[in-house]
Structures are given as structure tokens and as C-alpha cells.
Tab-separated table of C-alpha atoms and ligand atoms in Angstrom:
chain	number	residue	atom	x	y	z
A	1	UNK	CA	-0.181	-0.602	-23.705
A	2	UNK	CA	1.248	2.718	-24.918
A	3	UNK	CA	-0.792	6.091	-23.855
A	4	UNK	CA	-1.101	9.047	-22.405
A	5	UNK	CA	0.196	10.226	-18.973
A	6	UNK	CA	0.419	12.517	-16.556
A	7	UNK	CA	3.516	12.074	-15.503
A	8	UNK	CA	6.360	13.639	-18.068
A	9	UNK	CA	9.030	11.101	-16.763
A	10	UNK	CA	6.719	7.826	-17.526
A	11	UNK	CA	5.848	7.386	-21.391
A	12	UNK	CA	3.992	4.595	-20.552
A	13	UNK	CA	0.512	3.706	-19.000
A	14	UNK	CA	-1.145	0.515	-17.800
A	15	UNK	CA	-4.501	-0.900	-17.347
A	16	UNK	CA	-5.510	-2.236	-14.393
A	17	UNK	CA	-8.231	-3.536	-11.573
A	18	UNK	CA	-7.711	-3.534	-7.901
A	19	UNK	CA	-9.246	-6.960	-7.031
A	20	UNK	CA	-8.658	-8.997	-3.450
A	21	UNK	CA	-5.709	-10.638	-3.016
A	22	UNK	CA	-5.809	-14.093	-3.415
A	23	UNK	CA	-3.528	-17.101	-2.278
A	24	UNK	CA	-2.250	-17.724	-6.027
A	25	UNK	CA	-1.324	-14.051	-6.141
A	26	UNK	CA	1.575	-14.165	-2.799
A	27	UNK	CA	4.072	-15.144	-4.675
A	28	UNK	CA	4.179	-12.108	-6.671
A	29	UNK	CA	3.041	-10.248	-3.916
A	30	UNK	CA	6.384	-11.127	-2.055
A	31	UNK	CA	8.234	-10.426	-4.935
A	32	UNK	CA	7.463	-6.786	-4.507
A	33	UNK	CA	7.774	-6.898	-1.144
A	34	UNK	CA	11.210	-7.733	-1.491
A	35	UNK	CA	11.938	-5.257	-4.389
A	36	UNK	CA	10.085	-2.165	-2.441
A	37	UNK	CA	12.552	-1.662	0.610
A	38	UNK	CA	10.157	-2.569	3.270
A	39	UNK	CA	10.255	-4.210	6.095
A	40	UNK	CA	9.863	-7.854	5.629
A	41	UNK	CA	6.522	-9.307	5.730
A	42	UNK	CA	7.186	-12.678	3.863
A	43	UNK	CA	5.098	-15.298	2.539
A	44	UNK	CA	3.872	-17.134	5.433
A	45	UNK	CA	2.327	-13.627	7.328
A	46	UNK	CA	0.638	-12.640	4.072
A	47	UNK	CA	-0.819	-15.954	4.020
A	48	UNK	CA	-1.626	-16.105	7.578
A	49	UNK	CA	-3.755	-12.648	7.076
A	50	UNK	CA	-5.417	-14.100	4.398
A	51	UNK	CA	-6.485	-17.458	5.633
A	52	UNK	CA	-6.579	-15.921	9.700
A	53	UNK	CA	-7.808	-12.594	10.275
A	54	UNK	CA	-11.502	-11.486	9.156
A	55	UNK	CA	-10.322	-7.697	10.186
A	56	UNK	CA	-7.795	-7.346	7.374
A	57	UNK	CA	-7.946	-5.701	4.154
A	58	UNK	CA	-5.942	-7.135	1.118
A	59	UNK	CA	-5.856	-5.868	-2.193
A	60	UNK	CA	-3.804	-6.642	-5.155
A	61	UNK	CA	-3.456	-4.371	-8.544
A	62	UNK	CA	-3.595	-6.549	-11.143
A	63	UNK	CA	-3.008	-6.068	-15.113
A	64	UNK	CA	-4.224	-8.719	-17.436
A	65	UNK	CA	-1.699	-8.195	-20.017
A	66	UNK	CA	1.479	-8.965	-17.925
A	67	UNK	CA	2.659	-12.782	-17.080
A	68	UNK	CA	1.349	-14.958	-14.670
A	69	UNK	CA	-1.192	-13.185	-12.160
A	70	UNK	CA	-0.091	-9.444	-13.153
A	71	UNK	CA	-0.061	-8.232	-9.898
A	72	UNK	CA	1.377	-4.836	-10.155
A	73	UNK	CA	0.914	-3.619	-6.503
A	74	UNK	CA	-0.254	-4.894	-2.784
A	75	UNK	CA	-2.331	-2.964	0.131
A	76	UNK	CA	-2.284	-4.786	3.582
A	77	UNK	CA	-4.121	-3.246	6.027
A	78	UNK	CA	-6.728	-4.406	9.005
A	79	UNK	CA	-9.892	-2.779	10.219
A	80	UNK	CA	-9.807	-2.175	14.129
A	81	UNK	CA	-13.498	-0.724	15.260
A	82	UNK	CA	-13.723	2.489	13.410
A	83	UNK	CA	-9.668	2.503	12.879
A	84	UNK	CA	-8.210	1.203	9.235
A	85	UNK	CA	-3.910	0.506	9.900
A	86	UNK	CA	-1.795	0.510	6.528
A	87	UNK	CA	0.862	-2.228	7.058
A	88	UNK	CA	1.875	-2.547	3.958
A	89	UNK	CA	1.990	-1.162	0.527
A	90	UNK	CA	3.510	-1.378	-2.647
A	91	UNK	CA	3.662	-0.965	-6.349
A	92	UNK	CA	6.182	-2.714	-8.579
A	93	UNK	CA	9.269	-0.686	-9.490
A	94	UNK	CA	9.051	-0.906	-13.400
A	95	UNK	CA	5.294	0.434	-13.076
A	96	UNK	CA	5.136	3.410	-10.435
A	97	UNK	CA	3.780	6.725	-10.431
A	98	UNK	CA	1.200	5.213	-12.642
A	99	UNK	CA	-1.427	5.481	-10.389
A	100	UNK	CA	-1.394	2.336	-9.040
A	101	UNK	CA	-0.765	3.326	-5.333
A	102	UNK	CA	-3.368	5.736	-4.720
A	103	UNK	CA	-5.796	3.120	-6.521
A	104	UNK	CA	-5.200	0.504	-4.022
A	105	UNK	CA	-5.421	3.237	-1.021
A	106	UNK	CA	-8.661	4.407	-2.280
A	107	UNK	CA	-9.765	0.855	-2.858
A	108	UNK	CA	-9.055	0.500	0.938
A	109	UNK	CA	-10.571	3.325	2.109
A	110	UNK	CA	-13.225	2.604	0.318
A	111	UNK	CA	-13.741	-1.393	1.780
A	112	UNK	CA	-12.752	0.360	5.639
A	113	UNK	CA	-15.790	2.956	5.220
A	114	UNK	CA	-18.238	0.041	4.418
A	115	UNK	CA	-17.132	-1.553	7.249
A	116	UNK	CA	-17.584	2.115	9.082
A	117	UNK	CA	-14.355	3.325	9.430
A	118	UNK	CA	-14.024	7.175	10.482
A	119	UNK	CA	-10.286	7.260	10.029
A	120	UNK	CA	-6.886	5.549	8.551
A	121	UNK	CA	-4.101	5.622	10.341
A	122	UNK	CA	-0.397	4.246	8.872
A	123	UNK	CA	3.524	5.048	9.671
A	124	UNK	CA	5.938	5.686	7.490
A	125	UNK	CA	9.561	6.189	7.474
A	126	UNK	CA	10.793	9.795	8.017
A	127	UNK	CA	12.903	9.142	5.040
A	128	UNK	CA	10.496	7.649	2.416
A	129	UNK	CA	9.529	10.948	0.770
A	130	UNK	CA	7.724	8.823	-1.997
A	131	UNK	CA	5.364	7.268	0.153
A	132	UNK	CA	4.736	10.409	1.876
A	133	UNK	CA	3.734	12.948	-0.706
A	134	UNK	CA	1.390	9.883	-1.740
A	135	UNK	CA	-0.423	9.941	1.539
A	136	UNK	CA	-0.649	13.758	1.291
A	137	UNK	CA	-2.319	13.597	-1.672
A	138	UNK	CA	-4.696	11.444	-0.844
A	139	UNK	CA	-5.217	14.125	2.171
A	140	UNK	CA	-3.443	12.366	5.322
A	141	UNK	CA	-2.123	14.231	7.742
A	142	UNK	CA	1.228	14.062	9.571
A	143	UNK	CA	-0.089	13.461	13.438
A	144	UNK	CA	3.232	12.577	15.433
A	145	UNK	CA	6.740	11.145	15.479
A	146	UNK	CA	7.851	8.032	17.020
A	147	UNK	CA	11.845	8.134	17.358
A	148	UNK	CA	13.762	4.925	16.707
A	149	UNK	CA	10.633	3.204	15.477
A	150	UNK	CA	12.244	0.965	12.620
A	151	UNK	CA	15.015	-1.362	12.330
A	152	UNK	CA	17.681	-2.112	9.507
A	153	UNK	CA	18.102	0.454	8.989
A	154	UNK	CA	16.894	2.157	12.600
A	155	UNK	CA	14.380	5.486	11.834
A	156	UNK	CA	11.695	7.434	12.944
A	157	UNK	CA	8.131	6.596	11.809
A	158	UNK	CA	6.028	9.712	10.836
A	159	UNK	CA	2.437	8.830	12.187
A	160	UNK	CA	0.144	10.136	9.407
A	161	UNK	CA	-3.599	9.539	9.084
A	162	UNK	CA	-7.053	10.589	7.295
A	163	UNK	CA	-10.225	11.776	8.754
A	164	UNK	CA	-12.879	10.089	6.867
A	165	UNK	CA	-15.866	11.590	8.593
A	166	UNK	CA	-16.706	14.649	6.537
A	167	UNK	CA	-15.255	14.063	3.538
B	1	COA	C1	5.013	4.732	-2.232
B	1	COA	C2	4.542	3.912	-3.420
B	1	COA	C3	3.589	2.805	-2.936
B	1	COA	C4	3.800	4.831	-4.406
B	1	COA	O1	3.242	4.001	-5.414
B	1	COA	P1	2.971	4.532	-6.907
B	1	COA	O2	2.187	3.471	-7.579
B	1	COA	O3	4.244	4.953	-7.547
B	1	COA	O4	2.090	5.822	-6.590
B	1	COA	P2	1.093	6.605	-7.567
B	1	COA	O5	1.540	6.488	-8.987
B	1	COA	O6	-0.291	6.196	-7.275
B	1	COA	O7	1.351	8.096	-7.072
B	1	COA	C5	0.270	8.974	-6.732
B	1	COA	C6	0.859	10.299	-6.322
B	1	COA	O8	1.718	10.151	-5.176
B	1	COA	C7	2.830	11.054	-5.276
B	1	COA	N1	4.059	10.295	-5.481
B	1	COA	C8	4.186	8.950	-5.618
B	1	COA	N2	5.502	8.620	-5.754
B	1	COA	C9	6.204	9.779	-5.701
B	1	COA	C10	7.590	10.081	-5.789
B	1	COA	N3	8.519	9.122	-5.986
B	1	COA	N4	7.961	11.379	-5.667
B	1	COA	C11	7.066	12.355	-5.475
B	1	COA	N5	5.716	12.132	-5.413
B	1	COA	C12	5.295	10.847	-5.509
B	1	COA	C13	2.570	11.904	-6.519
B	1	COA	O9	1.787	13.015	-6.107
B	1	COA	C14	1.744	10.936	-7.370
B	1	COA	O10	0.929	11.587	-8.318
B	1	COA	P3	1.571	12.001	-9.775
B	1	COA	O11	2.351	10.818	-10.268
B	1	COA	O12	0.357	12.314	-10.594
B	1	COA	O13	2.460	13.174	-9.491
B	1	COA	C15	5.753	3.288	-4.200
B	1	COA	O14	6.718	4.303	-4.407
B	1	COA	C16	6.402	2.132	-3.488
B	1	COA	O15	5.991	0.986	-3.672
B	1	COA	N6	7.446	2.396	-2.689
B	1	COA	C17	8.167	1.332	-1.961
B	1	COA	C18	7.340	0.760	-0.841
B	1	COA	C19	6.949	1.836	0.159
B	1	COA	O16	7.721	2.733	0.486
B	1	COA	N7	5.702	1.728	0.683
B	1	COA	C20	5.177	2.646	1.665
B	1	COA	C21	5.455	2.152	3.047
B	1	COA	S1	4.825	3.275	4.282
């Protein structure tokens, strides 16, 4: 679907819903994953969440007019007593700054406050300026620094989170 944007470096938009992720939907799912520099979740944990944990929150963007199940971006997250973690998130490479990432944060901040959440808390890579500006967007703020907190490659996490009482 051609139309208008935002974003002068994208000529194209696409429609979408953020729905719950399903079990048909990992594969495509992992697919990003893999494509989105992240550290690897794989199939089985995303399944696991799905089938294991009541606390966690997983979303899928999905487009009807692409392939298979469309999914164009993932959120994984959990709810812990008023606290909402980001583990994961990601939008496909051939569709981002389309929106798509701040639609499936939203979505979860959204499902965390009717489960009466007061705040979100996530890390992110002290390089990953992408994912950053994102989260400032939405509002997050950056709240500490843990050294050495990743692997392959080894990097500080920037702890970053969002007061939602108030807003
Ligand atoms: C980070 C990520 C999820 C953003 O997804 P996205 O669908 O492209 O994000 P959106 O289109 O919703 O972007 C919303 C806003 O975030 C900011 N933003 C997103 N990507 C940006 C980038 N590359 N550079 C600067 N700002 C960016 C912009 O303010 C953007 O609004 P705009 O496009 O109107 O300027 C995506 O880049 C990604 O999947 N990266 C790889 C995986 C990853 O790093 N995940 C985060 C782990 S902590």
C-alpha cells in the first residue's frame, strides 16, 4: 500500500494491527529475531513464554497484505507486580520507522496498566541509538548503567524506564 508518511526517507506506509502473538506466528517471529541484532531468544523460549508464563506480554504487528502470517514486528515483555520488563522487541528491517515499534510499546503499556502497572522498565545497549530515541519518545527515561552487561559483542546496558502513574 502506497501513502503518505512522515518520515522523508520511507515512501512507503503499511497497514497494520497489533494482535497477541500466537504459536503459528514464531516462526516469523524468530525470523526477525535473527535479522534485528539481538540477543538470541530462539524458538523454543518464545514458545515456552507463550504456553508457560501467565505474567508475560506478547504482541505481534501483523499486516494482512504480506505472505503467510504478516507479522511485521514482536514485543516480549512480562508483568512483575506493578513492574512491566521489555525483553524483547523488534520490527522487520524492510518495514521500520513506520510506526510499528512504538505501536507494539503502546500496545504493551497499554495491556501492563490493565493489569496495574505503575512503571516499565527495559535495557538497552549503550550503542543501539535506534532503539533508544524510540524509548525517549515514548517518554522513558535513562535511570542507570550497568557496565559489561551484554555478550557478543560485550556492552553496557542503559537502564531506561517510564513512570506510568500520572500520565
Ligand atoms: C528499535 C526498533 C524496534 C524501532 O522500530 P521501528 O518500527 O523502526 O520504530 P518506529 O517506526 O515506531 O519509530 C518511532 C520513533 O522512534 C524513533 N526512531 C526509531 N528508529 C530510529 C532510528 N533508526 N533513528 C532515529 N530515531 C529512530 C523516531 O523518533 C521514530 O519516529 P519517526 O520515524 O516519526 O521519526 C527497530 O529499529 C528494531 O527492530 N531494531 C533492532 C532490534 C532492537 O534493537 N530492539 C531493541 C532492543 S532494546
Amino acid at each position: 500500500m502506497i501513502g503518505e508518511t512522515n518520515n522523508p526517507t520511507n515512501l512507503f506506509q503499511i497497514s497494520f494491527s497489533i494482535d497477541y502473538m500466537k504459536m503459528e506466528d514464531l516462526q516469523e517471529v524468530v525470523f526477525i529475531e535473527e535479522q534485528s541484532g539481538l540477543n538470541r531468544w530462539g524458538f523454543d523460549s518464545y514458545k515456552r513464554e507463550l504456553f508457560t508464563n501467565p505474567d508475560a506480554v506478547m504482541l505481534v504487528a501483523r499486516s494482512p497484505y504480506l505472505a503467510g502470517r504478516g507479522v511485521l514486528g514482536f514485543f516480549a515483555g512480562w508483568t512483575v507486580a506493578d513492574e512491566m520488563h521489555v525483553n524483547n522487541i523488534a520490527s522487520h528491517p524492510d518495514y521500520r520507522r513506520m510506526g510499528i515499534g512504538r505501536s507494539l510499546i503502546e500496545a504493551a503499556i497499554h495491556e501492563g496498566r490493565m493489569r496495574g502497572v505503575s512503571f516499565v522498565l527495559l535495557e538497552v545497549r549503550a550503542s543501539n541509538d535506534a532503539a533508544q530515541a524510540l524509548y525517549k519518545k515514548i517518554g522513558f527515561n535513562f535511570v542507570n548503567r550497568r557496565r559489561d552487561y551484554y555478550r557478543l559483542p560485550t556492552e553496557d546496558a542503559f537502564v531506561m524506564k517510564l513512570n506510568l502513574l500520572g500520565r
